Coordinates of C-alpha atoms and ligand atoms in Angstrom, one line a residue:
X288 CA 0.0 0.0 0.0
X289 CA 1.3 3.8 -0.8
X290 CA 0.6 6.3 1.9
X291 CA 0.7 9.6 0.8
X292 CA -0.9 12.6 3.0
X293 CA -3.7 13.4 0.2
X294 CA -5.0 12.4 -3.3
X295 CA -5.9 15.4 -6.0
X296 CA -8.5 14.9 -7.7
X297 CA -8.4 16.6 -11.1
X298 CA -5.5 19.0 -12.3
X299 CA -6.8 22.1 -13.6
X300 CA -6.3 25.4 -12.2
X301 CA -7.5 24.6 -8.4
X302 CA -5.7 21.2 -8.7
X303 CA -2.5 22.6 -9.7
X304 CA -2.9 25.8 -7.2
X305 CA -3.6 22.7 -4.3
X306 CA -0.4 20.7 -5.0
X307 CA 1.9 23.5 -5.1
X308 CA 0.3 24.5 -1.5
X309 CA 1.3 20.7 -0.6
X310 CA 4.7 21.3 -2.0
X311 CA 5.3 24.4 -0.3
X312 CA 4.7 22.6 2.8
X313 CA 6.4 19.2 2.2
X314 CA 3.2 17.2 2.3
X315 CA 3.3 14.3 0.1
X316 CA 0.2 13.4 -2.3
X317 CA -0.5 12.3 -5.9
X318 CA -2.8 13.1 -8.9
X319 CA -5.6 11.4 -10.4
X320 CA -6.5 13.2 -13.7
X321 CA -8.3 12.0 -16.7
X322 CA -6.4 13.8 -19.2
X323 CA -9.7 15.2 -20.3
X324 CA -9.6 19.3 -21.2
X325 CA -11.5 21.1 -18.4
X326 CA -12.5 24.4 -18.1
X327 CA -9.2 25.7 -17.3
X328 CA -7.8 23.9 -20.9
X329 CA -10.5 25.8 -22.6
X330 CA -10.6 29.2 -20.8
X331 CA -9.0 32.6 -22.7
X332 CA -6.6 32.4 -19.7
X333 CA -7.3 36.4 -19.3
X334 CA -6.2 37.1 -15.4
X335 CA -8.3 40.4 -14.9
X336 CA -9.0 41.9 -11.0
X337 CA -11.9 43.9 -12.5
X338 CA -15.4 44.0 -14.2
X339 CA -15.0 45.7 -17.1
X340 CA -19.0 45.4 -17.6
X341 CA -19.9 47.9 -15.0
X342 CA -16.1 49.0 -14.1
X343 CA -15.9 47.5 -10.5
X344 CA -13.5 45.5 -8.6
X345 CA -14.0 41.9 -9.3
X346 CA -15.0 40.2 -5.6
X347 CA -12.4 40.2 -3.3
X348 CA -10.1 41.9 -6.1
X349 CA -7.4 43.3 -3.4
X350 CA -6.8 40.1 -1.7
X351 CA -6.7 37.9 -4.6
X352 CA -4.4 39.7 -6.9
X353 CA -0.8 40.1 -5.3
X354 CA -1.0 36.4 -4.0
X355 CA -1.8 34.9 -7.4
X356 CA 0.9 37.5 -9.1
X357 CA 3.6 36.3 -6.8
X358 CA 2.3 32.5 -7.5
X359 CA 2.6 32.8 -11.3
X360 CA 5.4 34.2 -11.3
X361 CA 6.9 31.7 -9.3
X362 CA 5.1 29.3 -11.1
X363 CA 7.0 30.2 -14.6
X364 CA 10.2 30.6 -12.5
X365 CA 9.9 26.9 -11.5
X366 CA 8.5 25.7 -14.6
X367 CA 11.0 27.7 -17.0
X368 CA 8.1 28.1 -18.6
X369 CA 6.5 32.2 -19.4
X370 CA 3.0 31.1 -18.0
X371 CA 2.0 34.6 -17.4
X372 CA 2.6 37.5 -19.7
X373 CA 1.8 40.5 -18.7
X374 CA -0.5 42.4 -21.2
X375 CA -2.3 45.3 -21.0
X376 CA -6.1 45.2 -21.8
X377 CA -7.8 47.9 -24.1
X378 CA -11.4 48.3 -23.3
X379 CA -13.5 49.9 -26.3
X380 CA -15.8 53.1 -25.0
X381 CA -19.5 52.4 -26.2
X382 CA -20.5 55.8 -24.9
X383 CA -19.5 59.3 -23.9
X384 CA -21.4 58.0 -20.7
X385 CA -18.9 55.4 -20.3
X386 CA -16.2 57.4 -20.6
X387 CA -17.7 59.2 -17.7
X388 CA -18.1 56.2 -15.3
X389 CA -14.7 55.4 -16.2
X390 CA -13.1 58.3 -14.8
X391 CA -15.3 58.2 -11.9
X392 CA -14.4 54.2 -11.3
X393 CA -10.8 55.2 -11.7
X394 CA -10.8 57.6 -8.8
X395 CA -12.3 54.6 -6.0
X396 CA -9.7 53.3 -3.9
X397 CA -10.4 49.9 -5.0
X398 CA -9.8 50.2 -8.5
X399 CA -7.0 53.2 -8.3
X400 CA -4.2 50.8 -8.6
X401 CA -6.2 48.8 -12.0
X402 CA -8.2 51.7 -14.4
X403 CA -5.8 54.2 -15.7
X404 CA -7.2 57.4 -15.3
X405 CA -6.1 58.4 -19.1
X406 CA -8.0 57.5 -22.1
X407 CA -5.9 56.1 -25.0
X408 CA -7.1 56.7 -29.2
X409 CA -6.8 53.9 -31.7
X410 CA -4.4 54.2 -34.2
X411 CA -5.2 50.5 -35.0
X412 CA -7.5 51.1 -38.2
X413 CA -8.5 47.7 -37.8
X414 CA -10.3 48.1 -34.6
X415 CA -13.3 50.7 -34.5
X416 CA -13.4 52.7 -31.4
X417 CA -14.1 56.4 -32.1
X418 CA -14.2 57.2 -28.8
X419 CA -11.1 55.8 -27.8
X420 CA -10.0 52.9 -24.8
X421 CA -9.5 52.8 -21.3
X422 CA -6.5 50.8 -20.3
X423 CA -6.5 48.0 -17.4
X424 CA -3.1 48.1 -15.4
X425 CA -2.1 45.1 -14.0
X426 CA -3.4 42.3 -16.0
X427 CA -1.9 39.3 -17.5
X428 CA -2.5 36.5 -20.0
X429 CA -2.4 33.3 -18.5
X430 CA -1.1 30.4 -21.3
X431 CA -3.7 27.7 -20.2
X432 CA -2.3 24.9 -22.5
X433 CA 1.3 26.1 -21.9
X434 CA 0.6 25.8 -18.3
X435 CA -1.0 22.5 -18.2
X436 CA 1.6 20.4 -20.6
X437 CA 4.2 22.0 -18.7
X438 CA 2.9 20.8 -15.0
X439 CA 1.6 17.6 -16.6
X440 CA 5.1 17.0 -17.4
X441 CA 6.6 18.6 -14.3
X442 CA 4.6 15.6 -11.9
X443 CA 5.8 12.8 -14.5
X444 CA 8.6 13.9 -13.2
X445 CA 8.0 13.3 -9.5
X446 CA 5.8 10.2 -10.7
X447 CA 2.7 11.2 -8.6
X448 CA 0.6 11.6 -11.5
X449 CA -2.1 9.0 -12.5
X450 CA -3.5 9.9 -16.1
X451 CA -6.9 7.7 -15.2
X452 CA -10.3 8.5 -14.7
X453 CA -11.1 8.4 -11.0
X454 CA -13.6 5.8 -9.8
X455 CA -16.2 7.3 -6.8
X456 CA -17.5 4.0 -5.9
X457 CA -14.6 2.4 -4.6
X458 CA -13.2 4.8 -2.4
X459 CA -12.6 3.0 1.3
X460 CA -13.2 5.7 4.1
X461 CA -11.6 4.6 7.9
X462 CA -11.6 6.8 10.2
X463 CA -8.3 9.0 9.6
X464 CA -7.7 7.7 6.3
X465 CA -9.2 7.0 2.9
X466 CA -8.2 4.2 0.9
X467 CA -8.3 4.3 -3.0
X468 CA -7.0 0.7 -5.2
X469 CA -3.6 0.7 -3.1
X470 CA -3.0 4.4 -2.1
X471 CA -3.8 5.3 1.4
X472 CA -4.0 8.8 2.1
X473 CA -5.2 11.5 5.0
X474 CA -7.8 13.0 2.9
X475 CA -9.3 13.5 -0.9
X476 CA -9.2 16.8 -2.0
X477 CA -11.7 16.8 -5.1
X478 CA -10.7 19.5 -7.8
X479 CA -12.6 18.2 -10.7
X480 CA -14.1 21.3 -11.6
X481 CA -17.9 21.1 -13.7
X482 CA -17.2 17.6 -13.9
X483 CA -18.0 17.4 -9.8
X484 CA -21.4 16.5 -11.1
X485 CA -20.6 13.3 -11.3
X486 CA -19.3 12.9 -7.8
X487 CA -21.5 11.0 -6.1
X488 CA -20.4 13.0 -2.5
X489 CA -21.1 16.6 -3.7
X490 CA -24.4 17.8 -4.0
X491 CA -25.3 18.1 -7.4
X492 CA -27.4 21.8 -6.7
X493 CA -24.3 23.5 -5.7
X494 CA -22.9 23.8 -8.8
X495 CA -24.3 25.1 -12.7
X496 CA -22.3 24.5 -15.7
X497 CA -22.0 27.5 -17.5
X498 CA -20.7 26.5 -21.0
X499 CA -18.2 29.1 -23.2
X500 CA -17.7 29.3 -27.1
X501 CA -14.3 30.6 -28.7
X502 CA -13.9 31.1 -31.7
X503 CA -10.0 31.2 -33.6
X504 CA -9.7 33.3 -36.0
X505 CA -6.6 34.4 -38.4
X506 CA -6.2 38.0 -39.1
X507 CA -2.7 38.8 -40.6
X508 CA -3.9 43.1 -40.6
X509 CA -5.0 43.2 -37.2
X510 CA -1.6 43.4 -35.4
X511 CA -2.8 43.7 -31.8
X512 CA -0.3 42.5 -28.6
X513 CA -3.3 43.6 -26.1
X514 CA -6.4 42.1 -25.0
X515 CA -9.1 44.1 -26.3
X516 CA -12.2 44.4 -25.1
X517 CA -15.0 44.8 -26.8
X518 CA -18.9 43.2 -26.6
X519 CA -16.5 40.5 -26.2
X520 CA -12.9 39.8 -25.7
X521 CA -10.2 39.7 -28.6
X522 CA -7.3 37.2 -27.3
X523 CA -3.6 37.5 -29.3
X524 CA -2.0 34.1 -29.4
X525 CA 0.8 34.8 -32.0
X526 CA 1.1 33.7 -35.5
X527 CA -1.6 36.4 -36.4
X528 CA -3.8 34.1 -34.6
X529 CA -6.4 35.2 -32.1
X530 CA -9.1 33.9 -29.7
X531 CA -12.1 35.7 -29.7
X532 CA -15.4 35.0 -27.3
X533 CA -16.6 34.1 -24.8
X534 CA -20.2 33.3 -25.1
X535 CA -21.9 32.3 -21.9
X536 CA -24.7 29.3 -21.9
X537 CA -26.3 28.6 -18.4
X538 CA -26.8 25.1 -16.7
X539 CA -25.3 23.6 -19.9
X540 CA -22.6 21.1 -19.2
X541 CA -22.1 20.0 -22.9
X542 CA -18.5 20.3 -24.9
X543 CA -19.6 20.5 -28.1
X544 CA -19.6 23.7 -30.6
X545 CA -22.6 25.3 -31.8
X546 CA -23.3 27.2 -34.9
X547 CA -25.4 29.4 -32.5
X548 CA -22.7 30.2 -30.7
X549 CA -20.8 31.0 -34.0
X550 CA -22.8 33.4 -35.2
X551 CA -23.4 35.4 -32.3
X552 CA -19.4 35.5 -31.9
X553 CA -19.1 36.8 -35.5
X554 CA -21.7 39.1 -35.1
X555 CA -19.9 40.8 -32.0
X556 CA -16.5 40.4 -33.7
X557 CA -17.0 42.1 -36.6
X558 CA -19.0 45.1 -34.7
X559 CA -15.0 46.2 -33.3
X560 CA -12.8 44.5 -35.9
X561 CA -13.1 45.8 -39.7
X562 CA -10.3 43.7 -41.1
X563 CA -10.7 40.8 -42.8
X564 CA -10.1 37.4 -41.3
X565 CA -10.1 33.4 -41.6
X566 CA -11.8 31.5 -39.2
X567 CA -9.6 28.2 -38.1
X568 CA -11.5 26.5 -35.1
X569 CA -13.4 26.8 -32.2
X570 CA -13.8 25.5 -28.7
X571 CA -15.9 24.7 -25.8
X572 CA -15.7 24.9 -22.4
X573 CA -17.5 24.9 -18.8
X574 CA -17.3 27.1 -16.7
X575 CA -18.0 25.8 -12.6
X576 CA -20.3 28.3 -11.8
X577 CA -22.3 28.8 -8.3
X578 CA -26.0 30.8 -8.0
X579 CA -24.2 32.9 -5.6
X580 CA -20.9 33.8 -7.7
X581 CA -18.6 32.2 -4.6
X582 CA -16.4 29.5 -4.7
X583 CA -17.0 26.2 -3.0
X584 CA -14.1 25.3 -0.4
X585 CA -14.3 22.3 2.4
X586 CA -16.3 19.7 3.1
X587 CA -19.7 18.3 4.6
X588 CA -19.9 16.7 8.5
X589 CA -20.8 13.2 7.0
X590 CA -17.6 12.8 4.6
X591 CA -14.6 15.1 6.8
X592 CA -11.9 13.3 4.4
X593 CA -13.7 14.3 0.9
X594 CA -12.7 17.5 0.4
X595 CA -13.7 20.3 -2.1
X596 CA -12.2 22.7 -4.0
X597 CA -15.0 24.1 -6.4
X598 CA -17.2 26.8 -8.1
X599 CA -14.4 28.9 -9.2
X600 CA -16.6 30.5 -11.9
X601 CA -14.8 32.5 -14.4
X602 CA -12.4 33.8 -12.3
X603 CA -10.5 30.9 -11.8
X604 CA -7.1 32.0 -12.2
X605 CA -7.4 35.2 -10.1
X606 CA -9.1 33.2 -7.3
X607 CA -6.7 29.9 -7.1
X608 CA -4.0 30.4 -5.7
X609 CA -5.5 32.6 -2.6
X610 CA -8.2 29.9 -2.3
X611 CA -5.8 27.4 -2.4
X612 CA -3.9 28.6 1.0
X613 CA -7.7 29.0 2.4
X614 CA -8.5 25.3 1.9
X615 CA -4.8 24.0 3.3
X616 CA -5.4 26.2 6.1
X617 CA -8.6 24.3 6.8
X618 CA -7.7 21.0 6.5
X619 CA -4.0 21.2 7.9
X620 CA -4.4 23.9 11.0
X621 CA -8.1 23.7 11.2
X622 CA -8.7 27.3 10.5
X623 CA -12.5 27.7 9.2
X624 CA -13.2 28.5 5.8
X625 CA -15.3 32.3 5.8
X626 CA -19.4 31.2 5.2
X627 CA -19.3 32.8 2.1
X628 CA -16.9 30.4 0.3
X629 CA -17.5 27.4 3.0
X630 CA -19.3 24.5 0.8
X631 CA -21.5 24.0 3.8
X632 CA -23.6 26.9 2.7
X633 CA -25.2 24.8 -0.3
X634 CA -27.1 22.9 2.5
X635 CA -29.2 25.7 3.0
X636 CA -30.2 25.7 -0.8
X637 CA -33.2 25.0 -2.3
Ligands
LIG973 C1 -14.8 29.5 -22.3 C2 -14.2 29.8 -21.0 C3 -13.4 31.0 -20.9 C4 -12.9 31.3 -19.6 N1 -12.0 32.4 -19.5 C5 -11.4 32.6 -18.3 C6 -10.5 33.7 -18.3 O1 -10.2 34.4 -19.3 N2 -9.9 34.0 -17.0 C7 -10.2 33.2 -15.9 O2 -9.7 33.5 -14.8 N3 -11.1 32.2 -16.0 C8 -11.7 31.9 -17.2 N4 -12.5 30.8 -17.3 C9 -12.9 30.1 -16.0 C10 -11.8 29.1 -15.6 O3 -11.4 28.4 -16.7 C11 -12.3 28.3 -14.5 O4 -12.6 29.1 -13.4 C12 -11.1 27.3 -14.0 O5 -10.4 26.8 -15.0 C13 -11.7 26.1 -13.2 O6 -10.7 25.3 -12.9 P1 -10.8 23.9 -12.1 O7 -9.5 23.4 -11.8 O8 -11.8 24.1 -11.0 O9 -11.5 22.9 -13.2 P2 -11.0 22.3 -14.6 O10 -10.1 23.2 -15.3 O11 -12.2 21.9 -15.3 O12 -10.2 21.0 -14.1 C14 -10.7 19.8 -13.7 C15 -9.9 18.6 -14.2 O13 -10.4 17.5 -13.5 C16 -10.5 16.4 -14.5 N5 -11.5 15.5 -13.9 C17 -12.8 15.7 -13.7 N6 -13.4 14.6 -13.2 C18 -12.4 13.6 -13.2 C19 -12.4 12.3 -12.7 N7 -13.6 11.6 -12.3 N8 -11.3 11.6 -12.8 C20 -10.2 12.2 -13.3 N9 -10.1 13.5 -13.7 C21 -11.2 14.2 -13.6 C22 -11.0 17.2 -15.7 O14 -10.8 16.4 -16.9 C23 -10.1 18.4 -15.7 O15 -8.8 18.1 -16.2 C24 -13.1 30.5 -18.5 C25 -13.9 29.3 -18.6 C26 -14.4 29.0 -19.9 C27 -15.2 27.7 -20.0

């Protein structure tokens, strides 16, 4: 029999955020992982503290940000690997109204340190915005697949990682430990993201799939090293190729692409971007989404060893690495998870 002290469930961006918490603290574990793409495979990897809908402070914005900055950095250092490039985000100005709420966001102490107080002009000519950009300080773009091959790779390595699906029904719970084929561990820390559905422990009303379109598109004229931000986002991933999207489809849990979806992508698109372009692929995704917008950390009295690590919405990469220190805390000095994020909360739903 292995003993380890826990067993991931899942490596996407709140399984990888977990083990390098385990790591930091020389706790010994190992991965189960499908190989399947998740949410955070399939995400525009855009690391963003604010809401550029109604220019706010994402939830939580201040606590979340220097933590996961230090972490991705640290991250890339490890990995020798540029996981996280920082890169400005241009966001188009609909209205002169805008324009005004923007200057008035910028001046809150919340968002001082993110909205530049100074609008910028296009000189792009392929991107229409007459009335100009503001400009997000601060941000990043996170290289999902980059990030994922790379710490696939790195737990080869250490040979903790199982590329298998993981099987709920014959997990062995004693009273300290849980016992899975022949590992032994302390505890099961479940990071399976939408997929958590089908996790016979966690209550199925705590989470709703919330499914994403991109589409890829190849634009040799439109020469933009920013995210840009217009009814929808415009993602640079070299090569003249760019991700552009999201769309957002509630309590759908299904991968596949729609021509819906394509449409109303092209639709937006072409509203901001006047060049022409080729479109090359598309992609779906879930997103792990919760009816209160919190994430889902901990675990239920009946089950103390199955542990959760959920609902991180589409935030996930701001969120991770902070939650991540959370959850250890929880299970490794007892310290109680705030009621907003604890998972307990879902009893209480309807
Ligand atoms: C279209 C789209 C765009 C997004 N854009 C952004 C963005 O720009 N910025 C941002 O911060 N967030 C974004 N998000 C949200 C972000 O992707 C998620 O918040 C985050 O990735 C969730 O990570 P996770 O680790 O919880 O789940 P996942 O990334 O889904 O990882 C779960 C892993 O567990 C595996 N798994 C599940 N069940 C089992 C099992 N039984 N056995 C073995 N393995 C299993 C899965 O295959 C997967 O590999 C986006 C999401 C989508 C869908």
């Amino acid at each position: 029999m292995k003993k380890v002290d826990y067993i991931i469930v899942g490596l996407g961006i709140a399984g990888i955020s977990f083990c390098e918490q385990l790591q930091k603290h020389g706790k010994s574990f190992v991965v189960i992982d499908n190989g399947e793409e998740g949410s955070t495979a399939k995400s525009g990897g855009v690391f963003n503290p604010t809401v550029l809908k109604r220019f706010t402070a994402a939830w939580n914005a201040s606590a979340f940000f220097p933590v996961a900055v230090d972490f991705y950095h640290r991250l890339s250092e490890k990995l020798q690997e540029n996981i996280f490039v920082k890169t400005p985000i241009l966001r188009i100005f609909k209205s002169i109204e805008e324009q005004n709420n923007w200057t008035v966001a910028s001046d809150k102490w919340e968002l001082q340190d993110f909205l530049s107080s100074k609008f910028s002009k296009s000189t792009n000519v392929a991107v229409e915005a007459p009335l100009g950009f503001g400009e997000v300080l601060g941000t990043a773009q996170i290289l999902p697949e980059k990030l994922l091959i790379s710490y696939r790779n790195y737990l080869k390595s250490l040979k903790v990682l199982l590329p298998e699906e993981f099987q709920y029904e014959i997990i062995q719970q004693k009273e300290n430990t849980v016992v899975y084929k022949n590992i032994s561990a302390k505890k099961i820390i479940f990071t399976e993201g939408s997929k958590v559905i089908d996790n016979p422990f966690f209550p199925k009303k705590a989470i709703i799939g919330n499914k994403g379109e991109y589409l890829i598109i190849k634009a040799p004229l439109l020469k933009l090293d920013v995210l840009l931000k217009g009814s929808m986002y415009v993602i640079p991933l070299g090569n003249d190729e760019y991700k552009v999207g999201a769309t957002y489809s509630r309590d759908d849990y299904s991968i596949h692409i729609t021509e819906i979806a394509k449409e109303e992508i092209l639709v937006k698109v072409k509203s901001f971007i006047n060049c022409p372009f080729e479109l090359i692929g598309q992609t779906a995704g879930v997103r792990p989404t919760t009816k209160d917008h919190r994430p889902l950390l901990g675990s239920f009295e009946e089950n103390p060893n199955l542990i959760f690590f959920n609902g991180l919405g589409s935030r996930g990469f701001l969120m991770a690495p902070l939650l991540s220190e959370i959850l250890y805390n929880y299970v490794e000095n007892d310290i109680s998870i705030d009621k907003e994020m604890d998972i307990k909360r879902v009893i209480r739903w309807k």
